[in-house]
Every structure is written in C-alpha cells, then in structure tokens.
XYZ file of N, CA, C and O in Angstrom:
424
model
N 6.441 214.654 73.021
C 6.870 215.027 71.682
C 7.722 213.900 71.122
O 8.591 213.376 71.791
N 7.443 213.539 69.873
C 8.218 212.480 69.240
C 9.328 213.082 68.391
O 9.358 214.284 68.134
N 10.169 212.229 67.930
C 11.289 212.646 67.096
C 10.816 212.749 65.645
O 10.192 211.843 65.110
N 11.088 213.873 65.002
C 10.763 214.076 63.595
C 12.056 214.383 62.852
O 12.850 215.212 63.294
N 12.260 213.718 61.732
C 13.450 213.917 60.918
C 13.000 214.327 59.521
O 12.070 213.734 58.970
N 13.643 215.336 58.954
C 13.361 215.733 57.576
C 14.653 215.733 56.785
O 15.727 216.029 57.316
N 14.545 215.383 55.507
C 15.701 215.381 54.622
C 15.319 216.189 53.388
O 14.518 215.731 52.573
N 15.874 217.391 53.291
C 15.630 218.316 52.183
C 17.001 218.748 51.675
O 17.873 219.076 52.482
N 17.215 218.778 50.364
C 18.500 219.251 49.869
C 18.775 220.682 50.350
O 17.862 221.508 50.374
N 19.994 220.959 50.728
C 20.345 222.302 51.197
C 20.306 223.303 50.059
O 20.020 224.484 50.272
N 20.583 222.827 48.830
C 20.640 223.723 47.679
C 20.124 222.992 46.448
O 20.320 221.786 46.299
N 19.460 223.731 45.560
C 18.954 223.162 44.306
C 18.929 224.243 43.241
O 18.914 225.437 43.557
N 18.907 223.826 41.986
C 18.772 224.771 40.878
C 17.296 225.103 40.683
O 16.428 224.258 40.874
N 17.002 226.323 40.283
C 15.615 226.732 40.022
C 15.018 225.802 38.957
O 15.634 225.537 37.932
N 13.837 225.259 39.239
C 13.168 224.347 38.319
C 13.530 222.883 38.510
O 12.921 222.011 37.894
N 14.499 222.600 39.362
C 14.919 221.212 39.609
C 13.880 220.485 40.454
O 13.320 221.044 41.397
N 13.620 219.224 40.108
C 12.737 218.391 40.920
C 13.579 217.825 42.063
O 14.630 217.223 41.830
N 13.127 218.070 43.283
C 13.863 217.600 44.458
C 13.040 216.572 45.223
O 11.810 216.620 45.213
N 13.741 215.633 45.857
C 13.076 214.637 46.699
C 13.137 215.107 48.148
O 14.174 215.563 48.621
N 12.013 214.963 48.819
C 11.892 215.338 50.224
C 11.469 214.097 50.987
O 10.555 213.381 50.563
N 12.123 213.833 52.107
C 11.760 212.694 52.950
C 11.561 213.177 54.381
O 12.291 214.048 54.847
N 10.578 212.592 55.051
C 10.344 212.928 56.449
C 9.887 211.694 57.207
O 9.157 210.854 56.679
N 10.334 211.586 58.435
C 10.015 210.450 59.297
C 9.566 210.982 60.641
O 10.153 211.926 61.168
N 8.508 210.382 61.174
C 8.037 210.738 62.518
C 8.145 209.504 63.397
O 7.616 208.447 63.062
N 8.844 209.633 64.517
C 8.951 208.534 65.461
C 7.649 208.416 66.256
O 7.318 209.301 67.038
N 6.890 207.358 65.991
C 5.587 207.182 66.645
C 5.222 205.702 66.592
O 5.375 205.052 65.564
N 4.675 205.162 67.669
C 4.374 203.726 67.735
C 3.190 203.309 66.876
O 3.055 202.146 66.509
N 2.286 204.240 66.519
C 1.155 203.970 65.638
C 0.324 202.763 66.111
O 0.208 201.763 65.437
N -0.276 202.876 67.278
C -1.140 201.806 67.805
C -2.471 201.826 67.054
O -3.168 202.831 67.044
N -2.829 200.708 66.434
C -3.985 200.644 65.530
C -5.341 200.701 66.211
O -6.332 201.058 65.586
N -5.426 200.277 67.459
C -6.722 200.191 68.124
C -7.387 198.839 67.926
O -8.491 198.593 68.419
N -6.732 197.938 67.205
C -7.281 196.609 66.942
C -6.626 195.531 67.801
O -7.140 194.418 67.904
N -5.464 195.834 68.387
C -4.773 194.828 69.214
C -5.387 194.766 70.607
O -6.035 195.705 71.054
N -5.138 193.662 71.267
C -5.646 193.455 72.623
C -4.488 193.156 73.579
O -3.448 192.677 73.163
N -4.716 193.477 74.853
C -3.734 193.140 75.888
C -3.816 191.652 76.173
O -4.694 190.954 75.663
N -2.939 191.170 77.030
C -2.984 189.757 77.420
C -4.280 189.415 78.151
O -4.693 188.270 78.187
N -4.950 190.438 78.700
C -6.219 190.219 79.395
C -7.420 190.352 78.454
O -8.566 190.254 78.888
N -7.159 190.596 77.166
C -8.232 190.679 76.185
C -8.835 192.056 75.997
O -9.773 192.220 75.219
N -8.320 193.063 76.681
C -8.854 194.417 76.539
C -8.229 195.096 75.320
O -7.048 194.924 75.040
N -9.050 195.856 74.584
C -8.535 196.590 73.429
C -7.540 197.666 73.870
O -7.766 198.355 74.853
N -6.452 197.783 73.101
C -5.494 198.855 73.327
C -5.999 200.046 72.516
O -6.302 199.922 71.327
N -6.111 201.195 73.142
C -6.674 202.384 72.492
C -5.880 202.788 71.254
O -4.652 202.698 71.233
N -6.590 203.228 70.236
C -5.959 203.696 69.010
C -5.141 204.951 69.307
O -5.576 205.842 70.037
N -3.957 205.038 68.720
C -3.085 206.200 68.859
C -2.227 206.271 67.608
O -1.152 205.679 67.548
N -2.730 206.976 66.586
C -2.011 207.055 65.318
C -1.791 208.503 64.903
O -2.467 209.403 65.380
N -0.846 208.683 63.988
C -0.689 209.965 63.314
C -1.732 209.965 62.204
O -1.843 209.005 61.442
N -2.519 211.025 62.119
C -3.591 211.087 61.124
C -3.209 211.847 59.862
O -3.751 211.575 58.793
N -2.296 212.823 59.977
C -1.966 213.569 58.759
C -0.587 214.208 58.825
O -0.043 214.461 59.893
N -0.076 214.471 57.630
C 1.140 215.257 57.444
C 0.808 216.316 56.407
O 0.249 216.001 55.346
N 1.136 217.558 56.696
C 0.994 218.657 55.746
C 2.359 219.325 55.624
O 2.988 219.655 56.628
N 2.794 219.515 54.365
C 4.069 220.195 54.116
C 3.786 221.457 53.322
O 3.076 221.425 52.306
N 4.339 222.576 53.792
C 4.217 223.838 53.075
C 5.603 224.320 52.651
O 6.596 224.039 53.317
N 5.626 225.027 51.515
C 6.860 225.596 50.967
C 6.621 227.096 50.895
O 5.795 227.563 50.123
N 7.290 227.845 51.767
C 7.074 229.292 51.900
C 5.599 229.612 52.108
O 5.042 230.537 51.515
N 4.942 228.817 52.941
C 3.553 229.061 53.309
C 2.508 228.483 52.377
O 1.319 228.550 52.679
N 2.918 227.894 51.260
C 1.978 227.305 50.301
C 2.012 225.784 50.445
O 3.086 225.178 50.386
N 0.843 225.174 50.625
C 0.785 223.725 50.784
C 1.217 223.035 49.498
O 0.687 223.317 48.420
N 2.196 222.111 49.633
C 2.677 221.372 48.463
C 2.433 219.874 48.588
O 2.526 219.145 47.606
N 2.130 219.396 49.808
C 1.914 217.968 50.006
C 1.035 217.760 51.218
O 1.181 218.452 52.225
N 0.109 216.808 51.099
C -0.751 216.428 52.225
C -0.959 214.921 52.152
O -1.222 214.375 51.082
N -0.850 214.266 53.295
C -1.112 212.827 53.370
C -2.014 212.555 54.565
O -1.792 213.102 55.646
N -3.022 211.730 54.349
C -3.878 211.262 55.437
C -3.485 209.824 55.729
O -3.437 208.991 54.826
N -3.188 209.551 56.992
C -2.719 208.228 57.393
C -3.835 207.476 58.112
O -4.729 208.081 58.696
N -3.741 206.154 58.076
C -4.767 205.287 58.645
C -4.111 204.221 59.519
O -2.893 204.060 59.487
N -4.886 203.465 60.297
C -4.300 202.491 61.209
C -3.374 201.465 60.572
O -2.538 200.897 61.244
N -3.469 201.214 59.286
C -2.617 200.213 58.642
C -1.190 200.703 58.399
O -0.334 199.924 58.001
N -0.908 201.981 58.624
C 0.441 202.523 58.413
C 1.365 202.013 59.517
O 0.992 201.948 60.687
N 2.591 201.666 59.136
C 3.572 201.128 60.077
C 4.008 202.168 61.104
O 3.863 203.372 60.900
N 4.562 201.678 62.176
C 5.149 202.563 63.184
C 6.272 203.372 62.534
O 6.882 202.940 61.562
N 6.534 204.556 63.078
C 7.594 205.437 62.592
C 7.459 205.694 61.086
O 8.365 205.390 60.314
N 6.329 206.253 60.662
C 6.099 206.405 59.223
C 7.129 207.299 58.539
O 7.471 208.370 59.031
N 7.610 206.807 57.397
C 8.548 207.528 56.545
C 7.814 207.844 55.253
O 7.312 206.947 54.587
N 7.726 209.124 54.912
C 7.065 209.536 53.679
C 8.064 210.251 52.791
O 8.906 211.020 53.270
N 7.958 210.006 51.490
C 8.843 210.608 50.510
C 7.988 211.166 49.379
O 7.039 210.519 48.935
N 8.328 212.374 48.917
C 7.610 212.981 47.804
C 8.549 213.952 47.106
O 9.647 214.218 47.581
N 8.121 214.456 45.959
C 8.948 215.396 45.212
C 8.206 216.718 45.019
O 6.978 216.771 45.097
N 8.982 217.750 44.764
C 8.439 219.055 44.402
C 9.473 219.753 43.529
O 10.607 219.276 43.393
N 9.089 220.866 42.964
C 9.996 221.656 42.127
C 10.558 222.803 42.963
O 9.802 223.529 43.611
N 11.870 222.948 42.919
C 12.526 224.052 43.627
C 12.257 225.337 42.855
O 12.720 225.498 41.725
N 11.478 226.238 43.439
C 11.106 227.468 42.743
C 11.804 228.701 43.299
O 12.093 229.627 42.558
N 12.040 228.703 44.604
C 12.680 229.854 45.244
C 13.275 229.427 46.577
O 12.845 228.437 47.171
N 14.236 230.176 47.046
C 14.819 229.903 48.359
C 13.756 230.117 49.416
O 12.852 230.936 49.253
N 13.845 229.350 50.490
C 12.866 229.531 51.548
C 12.825 228.383 52.525
O 13.814 227.677 52.718
N 11.641 228.202 53.113
C 11.460 227.243 54.201
C 10.347 226.259 53.882
O 9.285 226.646 53.403
N 10.615 225.009 54.191
C 9.588 223.976 54.138
C 9.206 223.661 55.573
O 10.085 223.495 56.425
N 7.908 223.609 55.834
C 7.421 223.280 57.174
C 6.612 221.996 57.096
O 5.757 221.846 56.233
N 6.895 221.088 58.018
C 6.228 219.791 58.089
C 5.409 219.750 59.370
O 5.959 219.930 60.465
N 4.101 219.542 59.252
C 3.209 219.478 60.418
C 2.527 218.113 60.461
O 1.714 217.784 59.597
N 2.875 217.328 61.468
C 2.266 216.034 61.712
C 1.209 216.223 62.802
O 1.480 216.883 63.804
N 0.020 215.649 62.639
C -1.007 215.690 63.684
C -1.610 214.294 63.831
O -1.620 213.507 62.881
N -2.115 214.022 65.038
C -2.661 212.691 65.279
C -3.597 212.637 66.457
O -4.032 213.658 66.993
N -3.897 211.411 66.850
C -4.798 211.151 67.968
C -4.201 211.654 69.280
O -2.985 211.836 69.401
N -5.073 211.845 70.247
C -4.678 212.195 71.613
C -3.822 213.455 71.691
O -2.911 213.561 72.503
N -4.105 214.411 70.809
C -3.395 215.686 70.851
C -2.001 215.672 70.259
O -1.257 216.636 70.403
N -1.639 214.596 69.560
C -0.299 214.516 68.976
C -0.088 215.625 67.956
O -0.919 215.859 67.088
N 1.036 216.290 68.046
C 1.403 217.328 67.091
C 2.913 217.462 67.084
O 3.548 217.477 68.140
N 3.482 217.524 65.892
C 4.924 217.726 65.758
C 5.161 218.586 64.528
O 4.499 218.407 63.505
N 6.088 219.522 64.647
C 6.411 220.421 63.537
C 7.922 220.489 63.397
O 8.657 220.526 64.382
N 8.352 220.496 62.146
C 9.786 220.607 61.844
C 9.920 221.489 60.616
O 9.058 221.469 59.725
N 10.995 222.250 60.516
C 11.238 223.080 59.344
C 12.598 222.755 58.750
O 13.484 222.232 59.424
N 12.725 223.073 57.465
C 14.002 222.902 56.767
C 14.127 224.016 55.741
O 13.122 224.432 55.155
N 15.338 224.498 55.543
C 15.579 225.577 54.585
C 16.180 225.011 53.307
O 16.912 224.014 53.329
N 15.886 225.693 52.202
C 16.494 225.333 50.918
C 16.935 226.611 50.221
O 16.226 227.630 50.275
N 18.100 226.553 49.602
C 18.614 227.684 48.849
C 18.497 227.330 47.363
O 19.015 226.306 46.922
N 17.795 228.167 46.617
C 17.612 227.926 45.176
C 18.500 228.906 44.422
O 18.456 230.117 44.665
N 19.325 228.348 43.527
C 20.277 229.169 42.776
C 19.950 229.165 41.297
O 19.282 228.337 40.796
C-alpha cells in the first residue's frame, strides 16, 4: 500500500467553489526503461483516479506512462452539502488505494 494524501477544506459555504488536491506515493515505472543488463523494467503505473462526493462521481482522471512519479492532481468542485469525498486510485499489478475526507457545508 502506498501513501495517499488528500487536501479538502474542512468547511465551505454552500455554492462555494473549492479546490481539492490529492497525491499518491508511487514510483510510476513506465515500462520503457531498461536495467544495466538491457532488460526492460516491467510497467507499473497508476492508471486512474476516481473521486466521489457523497457517492456521486465528480472527477475522473486516466493516467499514462508519461505521468511523473508520486502524481499530484488538483481539481475544483462546488460545495453543495456536507459529506464525504472518496478518492480511489487504481493501477497495474493490483495497485489500489482509497482515502476519504469530510467537508462541512454551512
């Protein structure tokens, strides 16, 4: 399991646009590099991030081998109601990481 960090405001006004940031600690091996002996290093990347807000998908990203290690993604949404944001990262070789964050809308 890798380290996942999320940054969501603890509180927002109803209708306010909020910024959400999330980072997944992952080496993101492209599959294009070779060892010193010339053998290809197997691809091992995060393929997607899905974020839901109270069970409704609000953001989806598909990642590719050109993405840097430890990908940091930032996006915005509108604070509509208090609840939970869930971040699901999935990738090669069975990689899966999930993190949640709560927001209070006033």
